[in-house]
Amino acid sequence: MSPAFRPWRIAVTGLTGFVGTHFRRHMSELGRPEIKVVPLAVDGDRTVDIRDARQVAEAIIASHPDVVLHLAAIALPASAKADPGTAWDVNVIGTLNIAQAMKSGAPHARLIYVGSSEAYGSSFMDSAEPLPERAALVPRSAYGSTKASADLMIGQMAMDGLNAVRFRPFNHTGPGQTSDYVVPAFARQIAMIERGLQPPVMQVGNLEAERDFLDVRDVVAAYALAALPETEMPAGAVMNLSTGSPLRIDEILSSLLTLAKLPIATEVDPLRLRPTDIKRASGSPNFAKSMLGWEPRIPIKTAIADVLEFWRSSKN
């Protein structure tokens, strides 16, 4: 490489989290030495509080990004409900701080904003078909409200010149996800039962809801495509990441129980019955396919099996 060579830099918020870890691994597996993935940080490693506009501005300048992938968020709906003030500060004000810092400190860099299908909310109740991106954002939760607000904000800022694209990923799982989410929650219980640390009865909640599930490795592949130097996309573009084929929660449970090493019964735990009026949530992946050539490639049963193996090898 010549002395003038400068790598393509992708700065990531939340790089050490569940999705960030898989993104870093995916980029490494691509074998693109001219692309460097770094945390959005000052001095290379100092953690940045995205709620602090000054820290964010310093980190943008220090990171010299060509792309900023914004993953950091209060991502657990229960946490957002318990502390909505922090959720709004992190998910909305934090996103605003990043966007404004990029406009002034890295105006040519692309912001990849990661939203959520939770932003659609009540729109799922008005359609039996997978929702397209033009569906109204009518969130029904504190978390969904913060993600919808930040999504709309980035869309408006793109109209004013911010180089930004938006993703609305649907439910995704994979190795390393915490047991706060449904697939690892089931898998962890099976692993505990197999070790003799829990009676052979799984505690479950609502099994009738239908959700659009993806493998996290497919999700980060979409983010990678949007972050590559050769990719061109119109500012403000918004894409679902989904399969268009939702699964009932009991189908996921059945797949896991089939993989268990011993017979396991199930028992409904009233504390796990979270109230929801949305029985079916699914999105159309067509725009992401046409824009990026992306489509889910990993069968959800593979993701489920890998999550179970992760918890079998975990000490927690």
CSV table of C-alpha atoms in Angstrom, one decimal:
chain,number,residue,atom,x,y,z
A,1,MET,CA,0.0,0.0,0.0
A,2,SER,CA,1.3,3.5,-0.8
A,3,PRO,CA,2.1,6.0,2.0
A,4,ALA,CA,-0.9,8.0,1.0
A,5,PHE,CA,-3.3,5.1,1.5
A,6,ARG,CA,-6.1,5.9,4.0
A,7,PRO,CA,-8.4,3.1,5.1
A,8,TRP,CA,-12.2,3.4,4.8
A,9,ARG,CA,-13.3,3.9,8.5
A,10,ILE,CA,-16.5,2.7,9.9
A,11,ALA,CA,-17.1,4.1,13.4
A,12,VAL,CA,-19.7,2.2,15.4
A,13,THR,CA,-21.6,3.2,18.5
A,14,GLY,CA,-22.4,0.2,20.6
A,15,LEU,CA,-19.6,-1.8,19.0
A,16,THR,CA,-19.1,-4.1,22.1
A,17,GLY,CA,-22.8,-5.0,22.3
A,18,PHE,CA,-24.6,-8.0,20.9
A,19,VAL,CA,-25.2,-6.6,17.3
A,20,GLY,CA,-21.9,-4.7,17.3
A,21,THR,CA,-19.9,-7.8,18.1
A,22,HIS,CA,-21.5,-9.6,15.2
A,23,PHE,CA,-20.9,-6.7,12.9
A,24,ARG,CA,-17.2,-6.5,13.7
A,25,ARG,CA,-16.9,-10.3,13.1
A,26,HIS,CA,-18.8,-10.0,9.8
A,27,MET,CA,-16.5,-7.2,8.6
A,28,SER,CA,-13.5,-9.2,9.5
A,29,GLU,CA,-14.8,-12.2,7.6
A,30,LEU,CA,-15.3,-10.1,4.5
A,31,GLY,CA,-11.5,-9.9,4.1
A,32,ARG,CA,-11.4,-6.2,3.2
A,33,PRO,CA,-8.1,-4.9,4.7
A,34,GLU,CA,-8.9,-1.4,3.3
A,35,ILE,CA,-11.9,-1.2,5.7
A,36,LYS,CA,-11.3,-0.5,9.3
A,37,VAL,CA,-14.0,-0.8,12.0
A,38,VAL,CA,-13.5,1.3,15.1
A,39,PRO,CA,-15.6,2.4,18.1
A,40,LEU,CA,-16.9,5.9,18.0
A,41,ALA,CA,-14.5,7.1,20.7
A,42,VAL,CA,-12.1,9.8,21.7
A,43,ASP,CA,-8.4,8.8,21.9
A,44,GLY,CA,-9.3,5.5,20.3
A,45,ASP,CA,-10.9,3.9,23.4
A,46,ARG,CA,-12.5,6.4,25.8
A,47,THR,CA,-16.2,5.5,26.0
A,48,VAL,CA,-18.5,8.2,24.7
A,49,ASP,CA,-21.8,9.1,26.4
A,50,ILE,CA,-23.9,9.9,23.3
A,51,ARG,CA,-26.1,12.0,25.5
A,52,ASP,CA,-23.2,14.5,25.8
A,53,ALA,CA,-23.1,16.6,22.7
A,54,ARG,CA,-19.5,17.8,23.3
A,55,GLN,CA,-18.2,14.3,23.8
A,56,VAL,CA,-19.9,13.1,20.6
A,57,ALA,CA,-18.5,16.1,18.6
A,58,GLU,CA,-15.0,15.3,19.9
A,59,ALA,CA,-15.4,11.6,19.0
A,60,ILE,CA,-16.6,12.3,15.5
A,61,ILE,CA,-13.6,14.5,14.8
A,62,ALA,CA,-11.2,12.0,16.5
A,63,SER,CA,-12.6,9.0,14.6
A,64,HIS,CA,-12.4,10.5,11.1
A,65,PRO,CA,-15.3,8.3,9.9
A,66,ASP,CA,-16.4,7.6,6.4
A,67,VAL,CA,-19.4,5.9,7.9
A,68,VAL,CA,-21.0,6.0,11.4
A,69,LEU,CA,-23.1,2.9,12.2
A,70,HIS,CA,-25.3,3.9,15.1
A,71,LEU,CA,-26.3,0.9,17.2
A,72,ALA,CA,-26.1,2.2,20.7
A,73,ALA,CA,-29.5,2.4,22.3
A,74,ILE,CA,-31.8,1.5,25.2
A,75,ALA,CA,-32.9,-1.6,23.2
A,76,LEU,CA,-34.9,-3.6,25.7
A,77,PRO,CA,-38.6,-2.4,25.6
A,78,ALA,CA,-39.0,-3.3,29.3
A,79,SER,CA,-36.1,-1.0,30.2
A,80,ALA,CA,-37.6,1.8,28.2
A,81,LYS,CA,-40.9,1.4,29.9
A,82,ALA,CA,-39.3,1.4,33.3
A,83,ASP,CA,-37.1,4.5,32.7
A,84,PRO,CA,-38.6,6.4,29.7
A,85,GLY,CA,-36.5,9.5,30.5
A,86,THR,CA,-33.3,7.7,29.9
A,87,ALA,CA,-34.7,6.0,26.9
A,88,TRP,CA,-35.6,9.3,25.3
A,89,ASP,CA,-32.3,10.8,26.2
A,90,VAL,CA,-30.3,8.0,24.7
A,91,ASN,CA,-32.4,7.0,21.8
A,92,VAL,CA,-33.5,10.4,20.5
A,93,ILE,CA,-31.2,13.1,22.0
A,94,GLY,CA,-28.2,10.8,21.6
A,95,THR,CA,-29.1,10.2,17.9
A,96,LEU,CA,-29.6,14.0,17.4
A,97,ASN,CA,-26.1,14.6,18.9
A,98,ILE,CA,-24.5,12.1,16.5
A,99,ALA,CA,-26.3,13.6,13.5
A,100,GLN,CA,-25.4,17.2,14.3
A,101,ALA,CA,-21.8,16.3,15.1
A,102,MET,CA,-21.5,14.6,11.7
A,103,LYS,CA,-23.0,17.6,9.9
A,104,SER,CA,-20.3,19.8,11.3
A,105,GLY,CA,-17.4,17.5,11.9
A,106,ALA,CA,-17.8,14.8,9.1
A,107,PRO,CA,-20.2,16.3,6.6
A,108,HIS,CA,-19.3,13.7,3.9
A,109,ALA,CA,-19.7,10.7,6.1
A,110,ARG,CA,-22.8,8.4,5.9
A,111,LEU,CA,-24.9,7.9,9.0
A,112,ILE,CA,-26.5,4.4,9.2
A,113,TYR,CA,-29.3,4.8,11.7
A,114,VAL,CA,-30.7,1.6,13.2
A,115,GLY,CA,-34.3,2.0,14.1
A,116,SER,CA,-36.8,-0.7,14.9
A,117,SER,CA,-39.9,-2.4,13.6
A,118,GLU,CA,-41.5,-1.4,17.0
A,119,ALA,CA,-42.0,2.0,15.4
A,120,TYR,CA,-44.9,0.6,13.3
A,121,GLY,CA,-47.0,-0.3,16.3
A,122,SER,CA,-50.7,-0.1,15.5
A,123,SER,CA,-50.0,-0.3,11.8
A,124,PHE,CA,-49.5,-4.0,12.3
A,125,MET,CA,-53.1,-4.3,13.5
A,126,ASP,CA,-54.5,-2.6,10.3
A,127,SER,CA,-52.9,-5.1,7.8
A,128,ALA,CA,-52.7,-8.8,7.4
A,129,GLU,CA,-49.9,-8.4,4.9
A,130,PRO,CA,-46.2,-7.7,5.7
A,131,LEU,CA,-45.8,-4.0,6.1
A,132,PRO,CA,-43.8,-1.9,3.6
A,133,GLU,CA,-41.7,1.1,4.6
A,134,ARG,CA,-44.5,3.5,3.7
A,135,ALA,CA,-46.7,2.2,6.5
A,136,ALA,CA,-47.5,4.8,9.2
A,137,LEU,CA,-45.3,4.9,12.3
A,138,VAL,CA,-47.8,4.5,15.2
A,139,PRO,CA,-45.8,3.2,18.1
A,140,ARG,CA,-47.5,1.6,21.1
A,141,SER,CA,-44.6,1.4,23.5
A,142,ALA,CA,-42.1,3.8,25.1
A,143,TYR,CA,-39.3,2.1,23.2
A,144,GLY,CA,-41.2,2.1,19.9
A,145,SER,CA,-41.9,5.8,20.4
A,146,THR,CA,-38.3,6.7,20.9
A,147,LYS,CA,-37.2,4.8,17.8
A,148,ALA,CA,-40.0,6.2,15.7
A,149,SER,CA,-39.1,9.7,16.8
A,150,ALA,CA,-35.4,9.3,16.0
A,151,ASP,CA,-36.3,7.6,12.6
A,152,LEU,CA,-38.5,10.6,11.6
A,153,MET,CA,-35.9,13.1,12.8
A,154,ILE,CA,-33.1,11.5,10.7
A,155,GLY,CA,-35.4,11.4,7.7
A,156,GLN,CA,-36.1,15.1,8.1
A,157,MET,CA,-32.4,15.9,8.5
A,158,ALA,CA,-31.6,13.9,5.4
A,159,MET,CA,-33.9,16.3,3.5
A,160,ASP,CA,-31.7,19.1,4.9
A,161,GLY,CA,-28.5,17.5,3.6
A,162,LEU,CA,-27.5,14.9,6.1
A,163,ASN,CA,-26.0,11.8,4.4
A,164,ALA,CA,-28.1,9.2,6.2
A,165,VAL,CA,-29.9,6.0,5.6
A,166,ARG,CA,-32.3,4.2,8.0
A,167,PHE,CA,-33.0,0.6,8.8
A,168,ARG,CA,-36.0,-0.9,10.6
A,169,PRO,CA,-34.9,-4.3,11.7
A,170,PHE,CA,-37.5,-6.8,12.9
A,171,ASN,CA,-36.8,-9.3,15.7
A,172,HIS,CA,-33.4,-10.8,15.4
A,173,THR,CA,-31.5,-13.3,17.5
A,174,GLY,CA,-28.3,-15.2,17.6
A,175,PRO,CA,-25.4,-16.4,19.9
A,176,GLY,CA,-24.6,-13.8,22.5
A,177,GLN,CA,-28.0,-12.3,22.9
A,178,THR,CA,-29.1,-11.9,26.5
A,179,SER,CA,-31.9,-13.9,28.0
A,180,ASP,CA,-34.1,-10.8,28.2
A,181,TYR,CA,-35.3,-11.8,24.7
A,182,VAL,CA,-37.6,-14.7,23.9
A,183,VAL,CA,-35.3,-17.1,22.0
A,184,PRO,CA,-32.3,-17.0,24.5
A,185,ALA,CA,-34.8,-17.0,27.4
A,186,PHE,CA,-36.1,-20.3,26.2
A,187,ALA,CA,-32.6,-21.6,25.3
A,188,ARG,CA,-31.1,-20.7,28.7
A,189,GLN,CA,-33.8,-22.6,30.5
A,190,ILE,CA,-33.2,-25.7,28.4
A,191,ALA,CA,-29.5,-25.5,29.1
A,192,MET,CA,-30.2,-25.1,32.8
A,193,ILE,CA,-32.5,-28.1,32.8
A,194,GLU,CA,-29.9,-30.2,30.9
A,195,ARG,CA,-27.4,-29.4,33.6
A,196,GLY,CA,-29.8,-30.4,36.4
A,197,LEU,CA,-30.0,-26.8,37.7
A,198,GLN,CA,-33.7,-26.4,37.0
A,199,PRO,CA,-36.6,-28.9,37.1
A,200,PRO,CA,-37.6,-30.2,33.7
A,201,VAL,CA,-40.4,-27.7,33.4
A,202,MET,CA,-39.9,-24.5,31.3
A,203,GLN,CA,-41.6,-21.3,32.3
A,204,VAL,CA,-43.2,-19.5,29.3
A,205,GLY,CA,-45.3,-16.5,28.4
A,206,ASN,CA,-47.6,-15.8,25.5
A,207,LEU,CA,-47.0,-18.4,22.8
A,208,GLU,CA,-49.6,-17.2,20.3
A,209,ALA,CA,-48.0,-14.0,19.0
A,210,GLU,CA,-46.5,-14.1,15.5
A,211,ARG,CA,-43.2,-12.3,14.9
A,212,ASP,CA,-40.8,-11.9,12.0
A,213,PHE,CA,-37.6,-13.4,13.2
A,214,LEU,CA,-34.1,-13.1,11.6
A,215,ASP,CA,-30.6,-14.3,12.4
A,216,VAL,CA,-28.5,-11.4,13.7
A,217,ARG,CA,-25.8,-12.4,11.2
A,218,ASP,CA,-28.2,-11.6,8.3
A,219,VAL,CA,-29.0,-8.3,9.9
A,220,VAL,CA,-25.4,-7.2,10.2
A,221,ALA,CA,-24.8,-8.3,6.6
A,222,ALA,CA,-27.3,-5.6,5.6
A,223,TYR,CA,-25.5,-3.0,7.7
A,224,ALA,CA,-22.2,-4.0,6.1
A,225,LEU,CA,-23.6,-3.6,2.6
A,226,ALA,CA,-24.8,-0.1,3.5
A,227,ALA,CA,-21.4,0.8,4.9
A,228,LEU,CA,-19.2,-0.4,2.0
A,229,PRO,CA,-17.4,2.3,0.0
A,230,GLU,CA,-18.8,1.1,-3.3
A,231,THR,CA,-22.4,1.3,-2.1
A,232,GLU,CA,-24.5,4.2,-3.3
A,233,MET,CA,-27.9,5.0,-1.7
A,234,PRO,CA,-30.1,8.0,-1.7
A,235,ALA,CA,-30.0,10.1,1.5
A,236,GLY,CA,-33.0,9.3,3.7
A,237,ALA,CA,-33.6,5.9,2.3
A,238,VAL,CA,-35.4,3.6,4.7
A,239,MET,CA,-35.4,-0.2,4.6
A,240,ASN,CA,-37.1,-3.0,6.6
A,241,LEU,CA,-34.9,-5.9,7.5
A,242,SER,CA,-37.4,-8.8,7.7
A,243,THR,CA,-38.4,-12.1,6.2
A,244,GLY,CA,-42.1,-11.4,5.4
A,245,SER,CA,-42.9,-14.8,6.9
A,246,PRO,CA,-43.7,-14.5,10.7
A,247,LEU,CA,-43.4,-17.4,13.1
A,248,ARG,CA,-45.6,-18.1,16.1
A,249,ILE,CA,-43.7,-18.1,19.4
A,250,ASP,CA,-44.8,-21.7,20.0
A,251,GLU,CA,-43.1,-22.7,16.8
A,252,ILE,CA,-39.8,-21.4,18.1
A,253,LEU,CA,-40.4,-23.2,21.4
A,254,SER,CA,-41.1,-26.4,19.6
A,255,SER,CA,-37.9,-26.2,17.6
A,256,LEU,CA,-35.9,-25.7,20.8
A,257,LEU,CA,-37.7,-28.6,22.6
A,258,THR,CA,-36.9,-30.9,19.7
A,259,LEU,CA,-33.2,-30.1,20.2
A,260,ALA,CA,-33.3,-30.7,24.0
A,261,LYS,CA,-31.4,-33.7,25.4
A,262,LEU,CA,-34.3,-34.8,27.6
A,263,PRO,CA,-38.1,-34.4,27.8
A,264,ILE,CA,-39.2,-31.0,29.0
A,265,ALA,CA,-42.7,-29.8,30.0
A,266,THR,CA,-43.9,-26.2,29.8
A,267,GLU,CA,-45.8,-24.1,32.2
A,268,VAL,CA,-47.3,-20.6,31.7
A,269,ASP,CA,-45.8,-18.1,34.1
A,270,PRO,CA,-48.2,-15.2,34.6
A,271,LEU,CA,-45.2,-12.8,35.2
A,272,ARG,CA,-44.1,-13.6,31.6
A,273,LEU,CA,-47.5,-12.7,30.1
A,274,ARG,CA,-46.8,-9.2,28.7
A,275,PRO,CA,-49.9,-7.5,27.5
A,276,THR,CA,-49.9,-6.9,23.7
A,277,ASP,CA,-52.7,-6.2,21.2
A,278,ILE,CA,-50.4,-7.0,18.3
A,279,LYS,CA,-50.9,-10.6,17.4
A,280,ARG,CA,-48.9,-10.5,14.2
A,281,ALA,CA,-46.0,-8.3,13.2
A,282,SER,CA,-44.2,-8.8,9.8
A,283,GLY,CA,-42.5,-6.6,7.3
A,284,SER,CA,-41.8,-6.7,3.6
A,285,PRO,CA,-38.1,-7.1,2.8
A,286,ASN,CA,-38.5,-6.1,-0.9
A,287,PHE,CA,-37.0,-2.7,-0.8
A,288,ALA,CA,-33.8,-3.9,1.0
A,289,LYS,CA,-33.5,-6.5,-1.7
A,290,SER,CA,-33.8,-4.1,-4.5
A,291,MET,CA,-31.7,-1.4,-2.9
A,292,LEU,CA,-28.9,-3.5,-1.5
A,293,GLY,CA,-29.3,-7.0,-3.0
A,294,TRP,CA,-29.9,-8.2,0.6
A,295,GLU,CA,-32.1,-11.0,1.7
A,296,PRO,CA,-32.1,-13.3,4.7
A,297,ARG,CA,-30.0,-16.4,4.0
A,298,ILE,CA,-29.7,-18.1,7.4
A,299,PRO,CA,-32.7,-20.3,8.3
A,300,ILE,CA,-34.2,-19.3,11.6
A,301,LYS,CA,-33.8,-22.9,12.8
A,302,THR,CA,-30.1,-22.5,12.4
A,303,ALA,CA,-30.2,-19.4,14.6
A,304,ILE,CA,-32.3,-21.2,17.2
A,305,ALA,CA,-29.9,-24.1,17.3
A,306,ASP,CA,-26.9,-21.8,17.6
A,307,VAL,CA,-28.5,-19.8,20.4
A,308,LEU,CA,-29.1,-23.1,22.3
A,309,GLU,CA,-25.4,-24.2,21.8
A,310,PHE,CA,-24.3,-20.8,23.1
A,311,TRP,CA,-26.3,-21.2,26.3
A,312,ARG,CA,-25.1,-24.8,26.7
A,313,SER,CA,-21.5,-23.5,26.7
A,314,SER,CA,-22.2,-20.5,28.9
A,315,LYS,CA,-21.5,-20.4,32.6
A,316,ASN,CA,-24.5,-18.2,33.3
